[in-house]
Short mmCIF file of C-alpha atoms and ligand atoms in Angstrom, two decimals:
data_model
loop_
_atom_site.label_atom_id
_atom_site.label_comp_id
_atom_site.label_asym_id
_atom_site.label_seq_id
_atom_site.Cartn_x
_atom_site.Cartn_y
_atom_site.Cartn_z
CA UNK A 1 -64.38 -44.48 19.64
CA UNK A 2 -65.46 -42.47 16.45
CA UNK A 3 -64.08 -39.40 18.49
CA UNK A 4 -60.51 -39.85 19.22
CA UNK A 5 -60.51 -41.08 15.28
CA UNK A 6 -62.02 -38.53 13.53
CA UNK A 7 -58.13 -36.33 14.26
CA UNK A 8 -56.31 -39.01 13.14
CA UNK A 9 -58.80 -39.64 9.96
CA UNK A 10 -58.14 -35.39 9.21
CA UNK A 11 -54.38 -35.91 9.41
CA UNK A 12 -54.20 -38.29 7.42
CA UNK A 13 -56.97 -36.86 4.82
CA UNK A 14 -54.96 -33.34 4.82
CA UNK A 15 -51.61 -35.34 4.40
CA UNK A 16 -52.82 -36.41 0.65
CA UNK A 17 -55.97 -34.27 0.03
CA UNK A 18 -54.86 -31.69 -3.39
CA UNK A 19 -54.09 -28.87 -0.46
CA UNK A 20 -51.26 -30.58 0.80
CA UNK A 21 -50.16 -31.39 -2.41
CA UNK A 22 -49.95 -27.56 -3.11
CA UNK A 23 -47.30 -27.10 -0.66
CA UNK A 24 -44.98 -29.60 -2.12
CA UNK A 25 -42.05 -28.36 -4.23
CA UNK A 26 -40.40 -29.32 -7.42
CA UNK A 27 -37.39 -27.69 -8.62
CA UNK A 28 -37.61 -27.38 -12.32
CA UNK A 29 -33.94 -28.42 -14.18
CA UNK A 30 -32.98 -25.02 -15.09
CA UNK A 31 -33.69 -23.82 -11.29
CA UNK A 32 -31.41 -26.72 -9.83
CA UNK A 33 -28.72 -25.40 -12.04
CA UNK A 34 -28.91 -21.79 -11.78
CA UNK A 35 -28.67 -23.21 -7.66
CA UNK A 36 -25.65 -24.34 -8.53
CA UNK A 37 -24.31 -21.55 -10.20
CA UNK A 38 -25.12 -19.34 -7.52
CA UNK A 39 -23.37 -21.11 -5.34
CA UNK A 40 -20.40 -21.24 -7.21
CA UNK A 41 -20.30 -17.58 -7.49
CA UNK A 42 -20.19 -16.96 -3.16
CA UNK A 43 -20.06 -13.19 -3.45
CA UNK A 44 -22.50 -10.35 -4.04
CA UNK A 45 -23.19 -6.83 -3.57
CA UNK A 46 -26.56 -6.05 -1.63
CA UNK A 47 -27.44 -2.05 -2.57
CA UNK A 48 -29.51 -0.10 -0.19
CA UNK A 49 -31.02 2.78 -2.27
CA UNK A 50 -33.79 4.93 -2.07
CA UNK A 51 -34.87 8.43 -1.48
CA UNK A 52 -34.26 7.73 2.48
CA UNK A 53 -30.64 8.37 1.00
CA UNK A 54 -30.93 11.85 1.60
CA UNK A 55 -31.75 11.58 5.34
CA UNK A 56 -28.39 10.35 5.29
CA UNK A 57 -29.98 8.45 8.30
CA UNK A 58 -30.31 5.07 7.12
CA UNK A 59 -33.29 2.96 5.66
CA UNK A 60 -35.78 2.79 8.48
CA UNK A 61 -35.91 6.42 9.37
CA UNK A 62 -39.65 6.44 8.46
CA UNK A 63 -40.21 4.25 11.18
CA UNK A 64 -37.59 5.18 13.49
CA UNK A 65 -38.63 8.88 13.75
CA UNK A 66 -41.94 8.50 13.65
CA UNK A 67 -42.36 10.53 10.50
CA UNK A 68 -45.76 11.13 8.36
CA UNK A 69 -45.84 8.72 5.26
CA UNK A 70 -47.45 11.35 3.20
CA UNK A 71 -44.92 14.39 4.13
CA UNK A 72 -41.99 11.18 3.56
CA UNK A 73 -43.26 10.63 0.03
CA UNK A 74 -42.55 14.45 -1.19
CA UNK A 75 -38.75 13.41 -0.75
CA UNK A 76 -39.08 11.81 -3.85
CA UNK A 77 -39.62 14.89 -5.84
CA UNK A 78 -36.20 16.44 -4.68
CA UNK A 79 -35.09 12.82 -5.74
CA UNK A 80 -31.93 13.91 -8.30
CA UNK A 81 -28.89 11.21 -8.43
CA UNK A 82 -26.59 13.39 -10.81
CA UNK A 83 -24.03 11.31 -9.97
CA UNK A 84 -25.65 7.74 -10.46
CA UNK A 85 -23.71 5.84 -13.41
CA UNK A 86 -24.65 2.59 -13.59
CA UNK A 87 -21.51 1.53 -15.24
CA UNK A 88 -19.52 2.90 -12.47
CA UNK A 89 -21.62 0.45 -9.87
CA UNK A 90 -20.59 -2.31 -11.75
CA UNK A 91 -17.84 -1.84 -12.44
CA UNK A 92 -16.56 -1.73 -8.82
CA UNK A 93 -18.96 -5.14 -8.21
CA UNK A 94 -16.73 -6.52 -10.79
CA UNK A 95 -13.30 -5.10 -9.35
CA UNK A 96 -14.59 -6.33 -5.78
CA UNK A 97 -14.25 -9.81 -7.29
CA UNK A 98 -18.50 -9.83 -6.77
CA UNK A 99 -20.34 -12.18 -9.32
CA UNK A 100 -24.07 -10.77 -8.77
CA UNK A 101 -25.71 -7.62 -7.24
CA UNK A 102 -28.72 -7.71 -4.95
CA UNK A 103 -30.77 -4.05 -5.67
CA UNK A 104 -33.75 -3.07 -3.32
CA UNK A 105 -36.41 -2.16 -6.14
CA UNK A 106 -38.62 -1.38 -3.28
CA UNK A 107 -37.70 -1.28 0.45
CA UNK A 108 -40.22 -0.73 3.19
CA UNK A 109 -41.08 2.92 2.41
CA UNK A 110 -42.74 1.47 -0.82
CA UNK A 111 -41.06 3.90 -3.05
CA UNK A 112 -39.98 2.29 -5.85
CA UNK A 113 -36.56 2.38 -7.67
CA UNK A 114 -38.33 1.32 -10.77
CA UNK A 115 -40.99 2.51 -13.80
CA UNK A 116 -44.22 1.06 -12.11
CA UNK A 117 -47.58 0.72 -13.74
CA UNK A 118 -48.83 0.27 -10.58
CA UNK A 119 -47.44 3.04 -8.06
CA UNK A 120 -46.71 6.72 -9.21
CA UNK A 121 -44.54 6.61 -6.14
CA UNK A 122 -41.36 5.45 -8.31
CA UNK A 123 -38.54 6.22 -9.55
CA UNK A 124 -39.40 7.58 -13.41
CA UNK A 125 -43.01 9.07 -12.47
CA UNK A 126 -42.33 10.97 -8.82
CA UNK A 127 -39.20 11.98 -9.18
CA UNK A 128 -37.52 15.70 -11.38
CA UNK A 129 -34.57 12.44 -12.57
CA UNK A 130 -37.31 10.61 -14.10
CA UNK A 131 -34.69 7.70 -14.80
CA UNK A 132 -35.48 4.18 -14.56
CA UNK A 133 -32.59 2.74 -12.31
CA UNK A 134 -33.12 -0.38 -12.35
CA UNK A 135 -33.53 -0.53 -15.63
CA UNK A 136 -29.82 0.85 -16.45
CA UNK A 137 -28.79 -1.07 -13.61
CA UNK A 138 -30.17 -4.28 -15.59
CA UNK A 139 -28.90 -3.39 -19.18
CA UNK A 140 -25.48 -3.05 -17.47
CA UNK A 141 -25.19 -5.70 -15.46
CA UNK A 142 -26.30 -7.92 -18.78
CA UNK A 143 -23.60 -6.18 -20.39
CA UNK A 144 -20.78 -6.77 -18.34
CA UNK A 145 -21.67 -10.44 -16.78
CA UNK A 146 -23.07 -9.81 -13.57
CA UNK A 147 -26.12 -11.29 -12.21
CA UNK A 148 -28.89 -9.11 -10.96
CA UNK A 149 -31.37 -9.96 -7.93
CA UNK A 150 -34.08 -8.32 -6.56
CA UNK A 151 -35.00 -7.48 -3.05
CA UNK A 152 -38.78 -6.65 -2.56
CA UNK A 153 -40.11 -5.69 1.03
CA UNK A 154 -43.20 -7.73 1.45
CA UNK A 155 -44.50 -4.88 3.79
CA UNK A 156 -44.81 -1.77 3.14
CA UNK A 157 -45.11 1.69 5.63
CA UNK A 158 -47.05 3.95 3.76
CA UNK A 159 -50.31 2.21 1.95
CA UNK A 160 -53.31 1.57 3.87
CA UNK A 161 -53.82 -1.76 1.96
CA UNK A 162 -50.97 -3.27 3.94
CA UNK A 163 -53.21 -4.69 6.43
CA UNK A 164 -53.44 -5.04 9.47
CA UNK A 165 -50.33 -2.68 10.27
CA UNK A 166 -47.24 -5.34 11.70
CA UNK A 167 -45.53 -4.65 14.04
CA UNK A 168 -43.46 -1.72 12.63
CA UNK A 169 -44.29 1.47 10.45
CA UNK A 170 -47.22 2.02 13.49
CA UNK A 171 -46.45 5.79 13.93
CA UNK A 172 -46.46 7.15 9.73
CA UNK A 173 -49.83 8.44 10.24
CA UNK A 174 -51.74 5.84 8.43
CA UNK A 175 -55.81 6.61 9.60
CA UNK A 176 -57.40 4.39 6.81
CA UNK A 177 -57.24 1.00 6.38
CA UNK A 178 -58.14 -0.94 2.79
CA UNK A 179 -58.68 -4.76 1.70
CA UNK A 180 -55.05 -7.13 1.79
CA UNK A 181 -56.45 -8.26 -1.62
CA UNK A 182 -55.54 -5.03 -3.45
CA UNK A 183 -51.79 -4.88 -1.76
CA UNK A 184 -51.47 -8.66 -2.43
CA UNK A 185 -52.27 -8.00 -6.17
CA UNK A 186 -50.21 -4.94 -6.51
CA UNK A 187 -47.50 -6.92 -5.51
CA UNK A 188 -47.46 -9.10 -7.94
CA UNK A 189 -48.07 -6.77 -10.23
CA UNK A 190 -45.16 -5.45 -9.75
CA UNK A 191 -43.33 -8.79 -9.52
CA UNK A 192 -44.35 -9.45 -13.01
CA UNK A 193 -42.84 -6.17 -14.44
CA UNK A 194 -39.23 -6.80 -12.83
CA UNK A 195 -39.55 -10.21 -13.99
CA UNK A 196 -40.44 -9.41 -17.04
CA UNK A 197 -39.07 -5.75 -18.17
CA UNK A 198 -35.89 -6.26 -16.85
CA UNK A 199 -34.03 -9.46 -18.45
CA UNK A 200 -33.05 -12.25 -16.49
CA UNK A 201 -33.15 -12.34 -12.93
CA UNK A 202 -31.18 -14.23 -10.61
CA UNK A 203 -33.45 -14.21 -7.96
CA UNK A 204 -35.87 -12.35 -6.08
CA UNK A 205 -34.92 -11.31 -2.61
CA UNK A 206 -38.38 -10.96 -0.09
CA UNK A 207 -38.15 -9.59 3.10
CA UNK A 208 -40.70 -8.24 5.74
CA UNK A 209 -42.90 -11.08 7.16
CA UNK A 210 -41.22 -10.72 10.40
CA UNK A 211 -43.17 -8.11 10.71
CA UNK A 212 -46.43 -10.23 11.41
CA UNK A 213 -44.54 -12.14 13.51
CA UNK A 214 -47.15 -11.69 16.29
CA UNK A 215 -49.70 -13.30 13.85
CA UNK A 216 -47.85 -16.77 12.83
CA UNK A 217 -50.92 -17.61 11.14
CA UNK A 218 -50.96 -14.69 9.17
CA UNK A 219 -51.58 -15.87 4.92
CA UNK A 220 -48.84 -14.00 2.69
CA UNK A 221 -50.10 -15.52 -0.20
CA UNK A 222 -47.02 -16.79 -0.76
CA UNK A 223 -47.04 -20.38 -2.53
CA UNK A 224 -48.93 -18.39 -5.43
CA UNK A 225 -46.47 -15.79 -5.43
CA UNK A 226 -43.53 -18.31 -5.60
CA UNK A 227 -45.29 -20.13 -8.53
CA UNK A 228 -45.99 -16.56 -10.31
CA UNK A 229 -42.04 -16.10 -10.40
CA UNK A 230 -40.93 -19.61 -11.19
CA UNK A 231 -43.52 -19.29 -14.36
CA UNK A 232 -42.37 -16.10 -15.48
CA UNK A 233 -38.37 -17.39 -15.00
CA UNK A 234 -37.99 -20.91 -13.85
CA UNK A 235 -34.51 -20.11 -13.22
CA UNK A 236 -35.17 -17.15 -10.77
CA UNK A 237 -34.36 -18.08 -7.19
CA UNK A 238 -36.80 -17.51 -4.26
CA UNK A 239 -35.29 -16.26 -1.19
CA UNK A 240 -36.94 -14.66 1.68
CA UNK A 241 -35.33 -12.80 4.89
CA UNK A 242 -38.26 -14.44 7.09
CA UNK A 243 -35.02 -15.96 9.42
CA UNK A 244 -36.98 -19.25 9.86
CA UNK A 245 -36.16 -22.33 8.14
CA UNK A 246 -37.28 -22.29 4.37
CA UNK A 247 -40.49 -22.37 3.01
CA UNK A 248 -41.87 -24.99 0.45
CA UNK A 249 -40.94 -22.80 -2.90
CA UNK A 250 -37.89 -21.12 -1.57
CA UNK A 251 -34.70 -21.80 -3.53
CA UNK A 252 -32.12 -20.41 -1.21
CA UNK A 253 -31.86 -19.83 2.67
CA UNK A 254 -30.84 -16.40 3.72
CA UNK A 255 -29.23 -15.01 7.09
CA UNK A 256 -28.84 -11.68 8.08
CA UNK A 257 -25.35 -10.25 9.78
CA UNK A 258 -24.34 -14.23 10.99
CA UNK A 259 -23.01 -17.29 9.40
CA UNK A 260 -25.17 -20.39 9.20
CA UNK A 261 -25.63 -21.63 12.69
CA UNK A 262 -24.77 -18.97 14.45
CA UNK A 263 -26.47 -15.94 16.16
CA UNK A 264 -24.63 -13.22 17.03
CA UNK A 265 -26.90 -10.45 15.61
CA UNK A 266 -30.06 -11.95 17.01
CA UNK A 267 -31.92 -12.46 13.91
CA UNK A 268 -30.50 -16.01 12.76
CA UNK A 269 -31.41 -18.99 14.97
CA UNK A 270 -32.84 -21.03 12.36
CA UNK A 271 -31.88 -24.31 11.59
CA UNK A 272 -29.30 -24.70 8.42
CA UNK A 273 -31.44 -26.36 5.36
CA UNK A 274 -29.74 -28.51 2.85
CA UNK A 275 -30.59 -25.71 0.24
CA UNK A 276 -28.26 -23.26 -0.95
CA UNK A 277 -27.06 -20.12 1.58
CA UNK A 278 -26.10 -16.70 1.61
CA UNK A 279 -25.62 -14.89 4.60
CA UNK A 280 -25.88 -10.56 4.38
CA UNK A 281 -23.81 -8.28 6.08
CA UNK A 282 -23.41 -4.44 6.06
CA UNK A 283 -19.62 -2.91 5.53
CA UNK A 284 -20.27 -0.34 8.31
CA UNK A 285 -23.33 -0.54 10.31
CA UNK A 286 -26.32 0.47 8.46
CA UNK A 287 -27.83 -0.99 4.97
CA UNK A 288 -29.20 2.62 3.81
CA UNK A 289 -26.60 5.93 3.28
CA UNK A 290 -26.51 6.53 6.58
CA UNK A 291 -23.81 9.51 7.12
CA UNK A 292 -22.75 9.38 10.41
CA UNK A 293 -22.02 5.45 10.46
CA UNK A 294 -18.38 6.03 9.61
CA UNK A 295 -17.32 2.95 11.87
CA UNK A 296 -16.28 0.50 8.74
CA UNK A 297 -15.15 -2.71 9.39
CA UNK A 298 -11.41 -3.96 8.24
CA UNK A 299 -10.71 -4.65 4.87
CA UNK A 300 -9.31 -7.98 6.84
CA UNK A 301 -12.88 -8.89 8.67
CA UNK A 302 -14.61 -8.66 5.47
CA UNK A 303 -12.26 -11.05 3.76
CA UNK A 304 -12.77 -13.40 7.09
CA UNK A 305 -16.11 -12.91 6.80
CA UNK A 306 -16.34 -14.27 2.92
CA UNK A 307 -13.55 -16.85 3.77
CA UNK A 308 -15.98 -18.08 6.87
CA UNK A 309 -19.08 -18.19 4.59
CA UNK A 310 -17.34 -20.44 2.45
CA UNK A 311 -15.87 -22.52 4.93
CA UNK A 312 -19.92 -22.41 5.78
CA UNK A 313 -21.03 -23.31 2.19
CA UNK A 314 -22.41 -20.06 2.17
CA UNK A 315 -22.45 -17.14 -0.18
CA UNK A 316 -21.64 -13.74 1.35
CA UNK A 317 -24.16 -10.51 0.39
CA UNK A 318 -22.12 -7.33 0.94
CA UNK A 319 -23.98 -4.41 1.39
CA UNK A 320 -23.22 -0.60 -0.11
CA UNK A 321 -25.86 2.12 1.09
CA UNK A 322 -24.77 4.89 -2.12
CA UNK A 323 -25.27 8.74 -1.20
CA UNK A 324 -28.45 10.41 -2.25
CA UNK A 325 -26.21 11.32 -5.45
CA UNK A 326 -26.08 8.07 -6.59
CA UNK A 327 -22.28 8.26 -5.76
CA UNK A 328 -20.59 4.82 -3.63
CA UNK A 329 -19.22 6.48 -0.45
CA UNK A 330 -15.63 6.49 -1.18
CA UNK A 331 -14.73 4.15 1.71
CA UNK A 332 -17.02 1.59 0.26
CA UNK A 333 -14.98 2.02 -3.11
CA UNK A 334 -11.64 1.17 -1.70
CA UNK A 335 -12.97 -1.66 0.63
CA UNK A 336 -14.59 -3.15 -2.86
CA UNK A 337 -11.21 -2.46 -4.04
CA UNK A 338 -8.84 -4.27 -1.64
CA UNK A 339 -11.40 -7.31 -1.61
CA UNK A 340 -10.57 -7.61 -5.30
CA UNK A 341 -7.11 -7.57 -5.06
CA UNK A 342 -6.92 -9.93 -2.81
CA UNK A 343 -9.88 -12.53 -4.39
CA UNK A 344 -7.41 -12.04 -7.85
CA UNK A 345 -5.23 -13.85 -5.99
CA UNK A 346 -6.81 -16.36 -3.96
CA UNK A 347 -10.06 -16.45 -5.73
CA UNK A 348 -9.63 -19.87 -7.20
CA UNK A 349 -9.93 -21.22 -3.57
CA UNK A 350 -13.26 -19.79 -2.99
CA UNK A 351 -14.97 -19.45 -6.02
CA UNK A 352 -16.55 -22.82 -7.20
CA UNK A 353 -15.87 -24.38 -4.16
CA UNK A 354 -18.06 -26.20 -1.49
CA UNK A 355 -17.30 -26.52 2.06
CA UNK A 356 -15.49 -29.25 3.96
CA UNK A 357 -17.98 -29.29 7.04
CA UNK A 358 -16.78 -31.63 9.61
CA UNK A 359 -15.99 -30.14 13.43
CA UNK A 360 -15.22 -26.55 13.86
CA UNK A 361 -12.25 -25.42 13.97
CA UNK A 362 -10.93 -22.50 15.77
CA UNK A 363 -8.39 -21.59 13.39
CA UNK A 364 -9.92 -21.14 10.33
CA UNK A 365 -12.12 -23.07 7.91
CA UNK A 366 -11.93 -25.84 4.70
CA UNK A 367 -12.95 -25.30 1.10
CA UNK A 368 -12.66 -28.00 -1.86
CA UNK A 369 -12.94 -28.14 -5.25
CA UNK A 370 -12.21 -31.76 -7.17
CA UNK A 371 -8.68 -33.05 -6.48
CA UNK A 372 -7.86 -29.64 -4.15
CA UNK A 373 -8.46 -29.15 -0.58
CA UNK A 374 -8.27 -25.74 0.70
CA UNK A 375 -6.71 -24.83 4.26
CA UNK A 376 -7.64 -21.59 5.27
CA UNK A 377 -5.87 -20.36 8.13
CA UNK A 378 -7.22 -17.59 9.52
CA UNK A 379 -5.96 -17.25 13.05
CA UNK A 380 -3.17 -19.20 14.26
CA UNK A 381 -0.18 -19.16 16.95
CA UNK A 382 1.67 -22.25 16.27
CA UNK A 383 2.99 -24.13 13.49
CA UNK A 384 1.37 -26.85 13.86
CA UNK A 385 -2.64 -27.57 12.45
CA UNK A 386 -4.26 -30.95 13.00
CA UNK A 387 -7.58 -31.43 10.31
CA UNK A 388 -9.50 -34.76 11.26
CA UNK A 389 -9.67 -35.35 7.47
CA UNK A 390 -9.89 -39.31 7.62
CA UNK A 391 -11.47 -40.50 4.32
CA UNK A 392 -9.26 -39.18 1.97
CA UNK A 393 -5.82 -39.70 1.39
CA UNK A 394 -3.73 -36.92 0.78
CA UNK A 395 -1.04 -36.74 -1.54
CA UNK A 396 0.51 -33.49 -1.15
CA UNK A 397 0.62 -30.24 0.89
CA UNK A 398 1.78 -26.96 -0.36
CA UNK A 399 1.31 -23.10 0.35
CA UNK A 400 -1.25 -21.64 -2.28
CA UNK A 401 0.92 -18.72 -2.89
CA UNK A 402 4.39 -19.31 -3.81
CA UNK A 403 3.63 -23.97 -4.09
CA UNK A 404 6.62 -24.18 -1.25
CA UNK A 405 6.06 -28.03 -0.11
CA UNK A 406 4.60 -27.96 3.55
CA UNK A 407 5.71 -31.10 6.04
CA UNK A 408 2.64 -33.45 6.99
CA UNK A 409 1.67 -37.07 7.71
CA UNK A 410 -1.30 -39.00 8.00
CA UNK A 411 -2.38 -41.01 10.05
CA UNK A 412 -5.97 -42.89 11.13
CA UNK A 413 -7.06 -39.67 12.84
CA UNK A 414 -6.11 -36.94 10.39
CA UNK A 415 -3.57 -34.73 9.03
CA UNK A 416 -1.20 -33.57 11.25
CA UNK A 417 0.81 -30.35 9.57
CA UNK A 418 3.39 -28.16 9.98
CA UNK A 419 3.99 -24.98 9.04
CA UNK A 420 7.36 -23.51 7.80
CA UNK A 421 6.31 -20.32 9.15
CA UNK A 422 3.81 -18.86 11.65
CA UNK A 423 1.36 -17.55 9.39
CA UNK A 424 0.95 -14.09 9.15
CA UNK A 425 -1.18 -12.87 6.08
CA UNK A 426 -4.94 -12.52 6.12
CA UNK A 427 -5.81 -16.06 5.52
CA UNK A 428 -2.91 -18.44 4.92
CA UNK A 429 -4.10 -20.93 2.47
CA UNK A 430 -2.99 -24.59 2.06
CA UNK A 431 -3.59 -26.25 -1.12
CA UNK A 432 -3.81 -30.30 -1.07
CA UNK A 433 -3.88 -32.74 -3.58
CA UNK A 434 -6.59 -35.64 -2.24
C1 JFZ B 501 -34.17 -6.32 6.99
C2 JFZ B 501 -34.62 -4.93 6.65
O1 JFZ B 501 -35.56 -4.46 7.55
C3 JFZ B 501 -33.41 -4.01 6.60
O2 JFZ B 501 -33.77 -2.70 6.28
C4 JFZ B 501 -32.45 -4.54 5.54
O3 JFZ B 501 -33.08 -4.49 4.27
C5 JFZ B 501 -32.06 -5.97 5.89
C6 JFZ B 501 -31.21 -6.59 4.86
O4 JFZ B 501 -33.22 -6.78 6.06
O5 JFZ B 501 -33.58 -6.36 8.26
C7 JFZ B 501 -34.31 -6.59 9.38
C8 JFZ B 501 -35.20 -7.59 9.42
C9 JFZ B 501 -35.92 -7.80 10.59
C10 JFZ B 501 -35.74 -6.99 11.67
C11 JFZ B 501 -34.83 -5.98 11.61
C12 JFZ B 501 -34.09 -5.78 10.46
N1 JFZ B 501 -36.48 -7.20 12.81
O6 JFZ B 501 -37.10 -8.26 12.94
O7 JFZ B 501 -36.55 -6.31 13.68
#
């Protein structure tokens, strides 16, 4: 009898012991609001950046070729951006129609693109530029309105105190091996000087426990370290790439290269949360300056892509991977470019907006925003659309562009539409009055 119990007696004991009530969350007012706000804004620019830049080979190359850590590391003192103009990076965020940047202060090589206290291995103290980045980065982005996050790899290739090695970063030569505590501490070290030299910050961006994904039981430390950021800037949202469903701290849910509930990529079958999302994507292939990816995607899929996240309640991440010179590769520029033009004109149906969920639809997706429905038709062969919009009544349907009346009628199932035209721009947008 006392046996088969004493489980159920634990259960129950861990359900309400002070442990359990660790792992519970609470949102402070400004937090819930800055959620908001990001959400509202549904398009950012990830940057790649970092002295694997001048590999030209993409972010991982440490890993990928096997290289030493140690011979890796004296990249950094041939580390010169003379072209890097932090003005000039925001200023094509703001002509891509982008409301916040995403900047990897330190990716998985551990160099970082910051003044440290705690690492030499950055960008003022180990390189002949001796410039801090991130700090321009910040005073500029202040300056002209656009919200700055930080990514921060939660593993790291090079120091021994990363420990026990995950399941990348195996071959950089590492023969040592020091105490998790030290890494764990350094870490938020550092966390506390980009939360605290660097102005506001919209959120901090982890990534990297994947890599222990063969030890689920592995401790990150990381209701502490989500506490540590929400006391230094209540407002600062906590994301991490871990592509499981959110943790107990976590402000946002991320997914890399799919929409919400999809998988494409491979590294996004978690289940949608009811928190805010933002899904990442790279404009060619590669996150890091990687010269030989030259294969781009249209100017059109991008715009699909942001127009899907949307439709997905999610905010898109756009990534740029600038050249070792600090330079935007030019095809990057005029992509930002044509993604402006076009969000000038149709922004006020994405920005501010939440999604109409509801079934999937094969022709495009649904935004709203108060009394305005928006109808974005992506892909469609006919003039007619039927929406299985039942609850509210609609009053009106007209183009976005141009207000030209649009026939419809409504009935118990939905809105049955159609079209003067077969559309034929990049997303054909119907605006109704509900
Ligand atoms: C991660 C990073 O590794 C990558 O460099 C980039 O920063 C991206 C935004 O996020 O992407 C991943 C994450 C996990 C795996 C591969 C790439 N994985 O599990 O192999």
């Amino acid at each position: 009898m006392k046996k088969t119990l004493l489980p159920i007696f634990f259960t129950i004991s861990t359900l309400f012991s002070p442990l359990y009530a660790q792992y519970s969350y609470q949102p402070t007012e400004e937090n819930l609001k800055a959620r908001q706000e990001f959400q509202d804004n549904k398009f950012g620019i990830f940057i790649h950046w970092g002295i694997y830049s001048m590999m030209g080979d993409g972010e991982w190359i440490l890993h990928n070729k096997n290289l030493n850590h140690k011979e890796y590391e004296t990249l950094a003192s041939a580390f010169y951006p003379s072209k890097f103009n932090a003005a000039e990076w925001v200023s094509y965020v703001k002509a891509a129609g982008a409301k916040y940047i995403c900047i990897t202060s330190r990716h998985h090589d551990g160099f970082s693109l910051f003044h440290s206290k705690y690492s030499p291995y950055n960008a003022v103290d180990a390189t002949p530029f001796g410039r801090d980045i991130l700090k321009e980065l910040a005073d500029e982005c202040h300056k002209q309105g656009i919200k700055l996050h930080f990514y921060y790899s939660h593993l790291d290739w090079g120091r021994d105190d990363y420990t026990p090695l995950g399941r990348t970063g195996r071959g950089t030569g590492r023969t040592t091996q020091g105490e998790w505590k030290t890494y764990y501490e350094f870490m938020n070290n550092q966390l506390i000087e980009l939360l605290t030299n660097y102005g506001s910050i919209g959120a901090i961006w982890f990534d990297g426990v994947w890599d222990q994904d063969a030890s689920p039981n592995f401790d990150w430390g990381l209701e502490e370290q989500y506490k540590l950021i929400h006391s230094l800037q209540p407002s600062c949202l906590v994301a991490n790439n871990h592509h499981v469903v959110p943790f107990p701290g976590e402000d946002i849910q991320i997914f890399e290269r799919d929409l919400p509930g999809e998988n494409k990529a491979g590294l996004s079958g978690q289940e949608v949360s009811r928190l805010p999302l933002e899904t990442c994507e790279t404009m060619n292939r590669t996150w890091g300056y990687r010269m030989h990816d030259t294969a781009y995607k249209s100017t059109k899929t991008l715009i699909h892509y942001l127009v899907k996240a949307a439709g997905k309640n999610a905010n898109l991440l756009l990534n740029v991977g600038p050249r070792p010179n600090g330079e935007f590769p030019d095809k990057a520029v005029e992509q930002l470019k044509e993604m402006g033009e076009w969000l000038n004109e149709y922004g006020e149906t994405i920005y501010g907006t939440r999604a109409e969920l509801g079934p999937p639809r094969d022709w495009g997706v649904c935004t709203h925003k108060s009394n305005k429905l928006y109808v974005h038709i992506l892909q469609l062969n006919d003039k007619g659309l039927f929406i299985p919009l039942t609850e509210k009544k609609v009053k009106k349907v007209v183009y976005f562009i141009g207000k030209q009346h649009v026939k419809y009628r409504q009935d118990e199932n939905g809105i049955w539409i159609t079209l003067n035209q077969l559309p034929t721009e990049i997303d054909c947008v119907l605006e109704l009055d509900i």
